[in-house]
């Protein structure tokens, strides 16, 4: 079970993770995919057969009518927004029926909150659930005031804790999230994300950021990068160029020393232009930064807050910076040629086999992460 179609790269990191997990599973198992959202019927995506019921919308943040429908339905339901944004639409029942049909005789793995939500609604047993985030953390930190008035900050924790009792085994992408869920009494384990080394040697001399600009953590990160980090580099006279990519980043095209590409058809086009990736996502943290992993696949180091480094691997190929000033200082040292980070060896150690083995293993006989 996935949330989005596998080929909808512009919708964020969810499908990026799913593609790698499915590739790892597909090396040893016959895999069929049901996506919560997507066009009706069966199709082939990334080498897998993917089915969706249709009529469950991909995204509704820019659709006032659908937002109003969800908000109105929350007045008569205890579900949080992150559940009603799916279940309020007619396709939800069809998606549940499709999952019941597709899951017959198969081991079911749900990747992402919507997949687990649908499996519960369909009454389909879930062998393993991969939590991409602690959804309650996002609700607490980023829910807009209309959702807060509707009780999102208490609805979401209650719903999430209840739903996490449904799967037989719970994995998180983040080490930190595993600790949080363990504190709730959920025996969560971190799942190592298998990586795909890219045959590309870094040649760019710019600093880059890639991500969908409208996602709240990315929006805040861009404000930090183009605000205090950029301003400090200007005060120091560091002549570094910033390259931005991702849907919505074109809005920053007029910023000094910035090349804003907007959505790119191939991420490699972005990574060829840069030599260092910056992910200044400070504040409340959940999940992982897919972009620091993607950068590592292309052989590039990333400047990240210590919390993001700890979430993936504190010994990974990261340059940790705890605030905007330290981020600017790391960039200045990189521009001066004072920093070199071994990336390729770490990427090769992220074995696909261990992730696949964990996902399909008997939950009553846990397998240690190697």
PDB file of N, CA and C in Angstrom, residues 64-99:
ATOM      1  N   UNK A  64     -10.538  25.024  -2.736  1.00  0.00           N
ATOM      2  CA  UNK A  64     -11.408  25.500  -1.656  1.00  0.00           C
ATOM      3  C   UNK A  64     -12.661  24.650  -1.463  1.00  0.00           C
ATOM      4  N   UNK A  65     -13.253  24.161  -2.558  1.00  0.00           N
ATOM      5  CA  UNK A  65     -14.482  23.380  -2.431  1.00  0.00           C
ATOM      6  C   UNK A  65     -14.221  22.073  -1.689  1.00  0.00           C
ATOM      7  N   UNK A  66     -13.144  21.411  -2.027  1.00  0.00           N
ATOM      8  CA  UNK A  66     -12.820  20.153  -1.345  1.00  0.00           C
ATOM      9  C   UNK A  66     -12.407  20.396   0.102  1.00  0.00           C
ATOM     10  N   UNK A  67     -11.685  21.470   0.337  1.00  0.00           N
ATOM     11  CA  UNK A  67     -11.319  21.803   1.714  1.00  0.00           C
ATOM     12  C   UNK A  67     -12.561  22.050   2.556  1.00  0.00           C
ATOM     13  N   UNK A  68     -13.527  22.761   1.971  1.00  0.00           N
ATOM     14  CA  UNK A  68     -14.773  23.025   2.698  1.00  0.00           C
ATOM     15  C   UNK A  68     -15.526  21.733   2.977  1.00  0.00           C
ATOM     16  N   UNK A  69     -15.507  20.824   2.020  1.00  0.00           N
ATOM     17  CA  UNK A  69     -16.176  19.537   2.208  1.00  0.00           C
ATOM     18  C   UNK A  69     -15.555  18.778   3.379  1.00  0.00           C
ATOM     19  N   UNK A  70     -14.229  18.754   3.431  1.00  0.00           N
ATOM     20  CA  UNK A  70     -13.541  18.041   4.510  1.00  0.00           C
ATOM     21  C   UNK A  70     -13.814  18.713   5.851  1.00  0.00           C
ATOM     22  N   UNK A  71     -13.697  20.047   5.884  1.00  0.00           N
ATOM     23  CA  UNK A  71     -13.929  20.767   7.131  1.00  0.00           C
ATOM     24  C   UNK A  71     -15.352  20.555   7.636  1.00  0.00           C
ATOM     25  N   UNK A  72     -16.326  20.616   6.722  1.00  0.00           N
ATOM     26  CA  UNK A  72     -17.708  20.398   7.126  1.00  0.00           C
ATOM     27  C   UNK A  72     -17.937  18.999   7.674  1.00  0.00           C
ATOM     28  N   UNK A  73     -17.296  18.000   7.047  1.00  0.00           N
ATOM     29  CA  UNK A  73     -17.486  16.627   7.513  1.00  0.00           C
ATOM     30  C   UNK A  73     -16.834  16.395   8.868  1.00  0.00           C
ATOM     31  N   UNK A  74     -15.819  17.201   9.203  1.00  0.00           N
ATOM     32  CA  UNK A  74     -15.161  17.043  10.502  1.00  0.00           C
ATOM     33  C   UNK A  74     -16.064  17.458  11.656  1.00  0.00           C
ATOM     34  N   UNK A  75     -17.090  18.260  11.361  1.00  0.00           N
ATOM     35  CA  UNK A  75     -18.032  18.657  12.406  1.00  0.00           C
ATOM     36  C   UNK A  75     -18.874  17.473  12.887  1.00  0.00           C
ATOM     37  N   UNK A  76     -18.937  16.429  12.059  1.00  0.00           N
ATOM     38  CA  UNK A  76     -19.755  15.268  12.394  1.00  0.00           C
ATOM     39  C   UNK A  76     -18.917  13.997  12.531  1.00  0.00           C
ATOM     40  N   UNK A  77     -17.618  14.169  12.651  1.00  0.00           N
ATOM     41  CA  UNK A  77     -16.716  13.026  12.760  1.00  0.00           C
ATOM     42  C   UNK A  77     -15.603  13.361  13.738  1.00  0.00           C
ATOM     43  N   UNK A  78     -15.095  12.350  14.418  1.00  0.00           N
ATOM     44  CA  UNK A  78     -13.956  12.540  15.330  1.00  0.00           C
ATOM     45  C   UNK A  78     -12.632  12.397  14.597  1.00  0.00           C
ATOM     46  N   UNK A  79     -12.671  12.069  13.294  1.00  0.00           N
ATOM     47  CA  UNK A  79     -11.432  11.881  12.554  1.00  0.00           C
ATOM     48  C   UNK A  79     -10.684  13.204  12.388  1.00  0.00           C
ATOM     49  N   UNK A  80      -9.352  13.171  12.394  1.00  0.00           N
ATOM     50  CA  UNK A  80      -8.576  14.385  12.106  1.00  0.00           C
ATOM     51  C   UNK A  80      -8.604  14.703  10.623  1.00  0.00           C
ATOM     52  N   UNK A  81      -8.131  15.880  10.284  1.00  0.00           N
ATOM     53  CA  UNK A  81      -8.052  16.288   8.888  1.00  0.00           C
ATOM     54  C   UNK A  81      -7.259  15.292   8.057  1.00  0.00           C
ATOM     55  N   UNK A  82      -6.163  14.765   8.616  1.00  0.00           N
ATOM     56  CA  UNK A  82      -5.311  13.855   7.871  1.00  0.00           C
ATOM     57  C   UNK A  82      -5.976  12.517   7.573  1.00  0.00           C
ATOM     58  N   UNK A  83      -7.147  12.275   8.156  1.00  0.00           N
ATOM     59  CA  UNK A  83      -7.949  11.115   7.783  1.00  0.00           C
ATOM     60  C   UNK A  83      -9.122  11.531   6.898  1.00  0.00           C
ATOM     61  N   UNK A  84      -9.810  12.610   7.279  1.00  0.00           N
ATOM     62  CA  UNK A  84     -10.982  13.035   6.516  1.00  0.00           C
ATOM     63  C   UNK A  84     -10.632  13.522   5.119  1.00  0.00           C
ATOM     64  N   UNK A  85      -9.402  13.994   4.900  1.00  0.00           N
ATOM     65  CA  UNK A  85      -9.023  14.462   3.562  1.00  0.00           C
ATOM     66  C   UNK A  85      -9.045  13.322   2.553  1.00  0.00           C
ATOM     67  N   UNK A  86      -9.073  12.079   3.047  1.00  0.00           N
ATOM     68  CA  UNK A  86      -9.223  10.900   2.187  1.00  0.00           C
ATOM     69  C   UNK A  86     -10.620  10.298   2.312  1.00  0.00           C
ATOM     70  N   UNK A  87     -11.054  10.042   3.538  1.00  0.00           N
ATOM     71  CA  UNK A  87     -12.275   9.268   3.752  1.00  0.00           C
ATOM     72  C   UNK A  87     -13.554  10.039   3.442  1.00  0.00           C
ATOM     73  N   UNK A  88     -13.470  11.372   3.285  1.00  0.00           N
ATOM     74  CA  UNK A  88     -14.665  12.164   3.008  1.00  0.00           C
ATOM     75  C   UNK A  88     -15.127  12.060   1.556  1.00  0.00           C
ATOM     76  N   UNK A  89     -14.342  11.405   0.703  1.00  0.00           N
ATOM     77  CA  UNK A  89     -14.660  11.386  -0.716  1.00  0.00           C
ATOM     78  C   UNK A  89     -15.200  10.023  -1.142  1.00  0.00           C
ATOM     79  N   UNK A  90     -16.042   9.991  -2.172  1.00  0.00           N
ATOM     80  CA  UNK A  90     -16.732   8.749  -2.570  1.00  0.00           C
ATOM     81  C   UNK A  90     -15.787   7.597  -2.904  1.00  0.00           C
ATOM     82  N   UNK A  91     -14.617   7.911  -3.419  1.00  0.00           N
ATOM     83  CA  UNK A  91     -13.701   6.856  -3.815  1.00  0.00           C
ATOM     84  C   UNK A  91     -13.122   6.061  -2.671  1.00  0.00           C
ATOM     85  N   UNK A  92     -13.297   6.538  -1.446  1.00  0.00           N
ATOM     86  CA  UNK A  92     -12.690   5.862  -0.301  1.00  0.00           C
ATOM     87  C   UNK A  92     -13.230   4.441  -0.140  1.00  0.00           C
ATOM     88  N   UNK A  93     -14.535   4.281  -0.249  1.00  0.00           N
ATOM     89  CA  UNK A  93     -15.109   2.945  -0.115  1.00  0.00           C
ATOM     90  C   UNK A  93     -14.656   2.032  -1.258  1.00  0.00           C
ATOM     91  N   UNK A  94     -14.551   2.596  -2.445  1.00  0.00           N
ATOM     92  CA  UNK A  94     -14.064   1.813  -3.568  1.00  0.00           C
ATOM     93  C   UNK A  94     -12.613   1.402  -3.382  1.00  0.00           C
ATOM     94  N   UNK A  95     -11.807   2.312  -2.807  1.00  0.00           N
ATOM     95  CA  UNK A  95     -10.406   1.990  -2.540  1.00  0.00           C
ATOM     96  C   UNK A  95     -10.296   0.871  -1.512  1.00  0.00           C
ATOM     97  N   UNK A  96     -11.175   0.902  -0.492  1.00  0.00           N
ATOM     98  CA  UNK A  96     -11.167  -0.154   0.518  1.00  0.00           C
ATOM     99  C   UNK A  96     -11.546  -1.499  -0.103  1.00  0.00           C
ATOM    100  N   UNK A  97     -12.542  -1.501  -0.981  1.00  0.00           N
ATOM    101  CA  UNK A  97     -12.952  -2.740  -1.646  1.00  0.00           C
ATOM    102  C   UNK A  97     -11.842  -3.268  -2.548  1.00  0.00           C
ATOM    103  N   UNK A  98     -11.162  -2.362  -3.259  1.00  0.00           N
ATOM    104  CA  UNK A  98     -10.062  -2.766  -4.126  1.00  0.00           C
ATOM    105  C   UNK A  98      -8.941  -3.390  -3.303  1.00  0.00           C
ATOM    106  N   UNK A  99      -8.648  -2.807  -2.159  1.00  0.00           N
ATOM    107  CA  UNK A  99      -7.584  -3.350  -1.318  1.00  0.00           C
ATOM    108  C   UNK A  99      -7.949  -4.741  -0.804  1.00  0.00           C
TER     109      UNK A  99
END
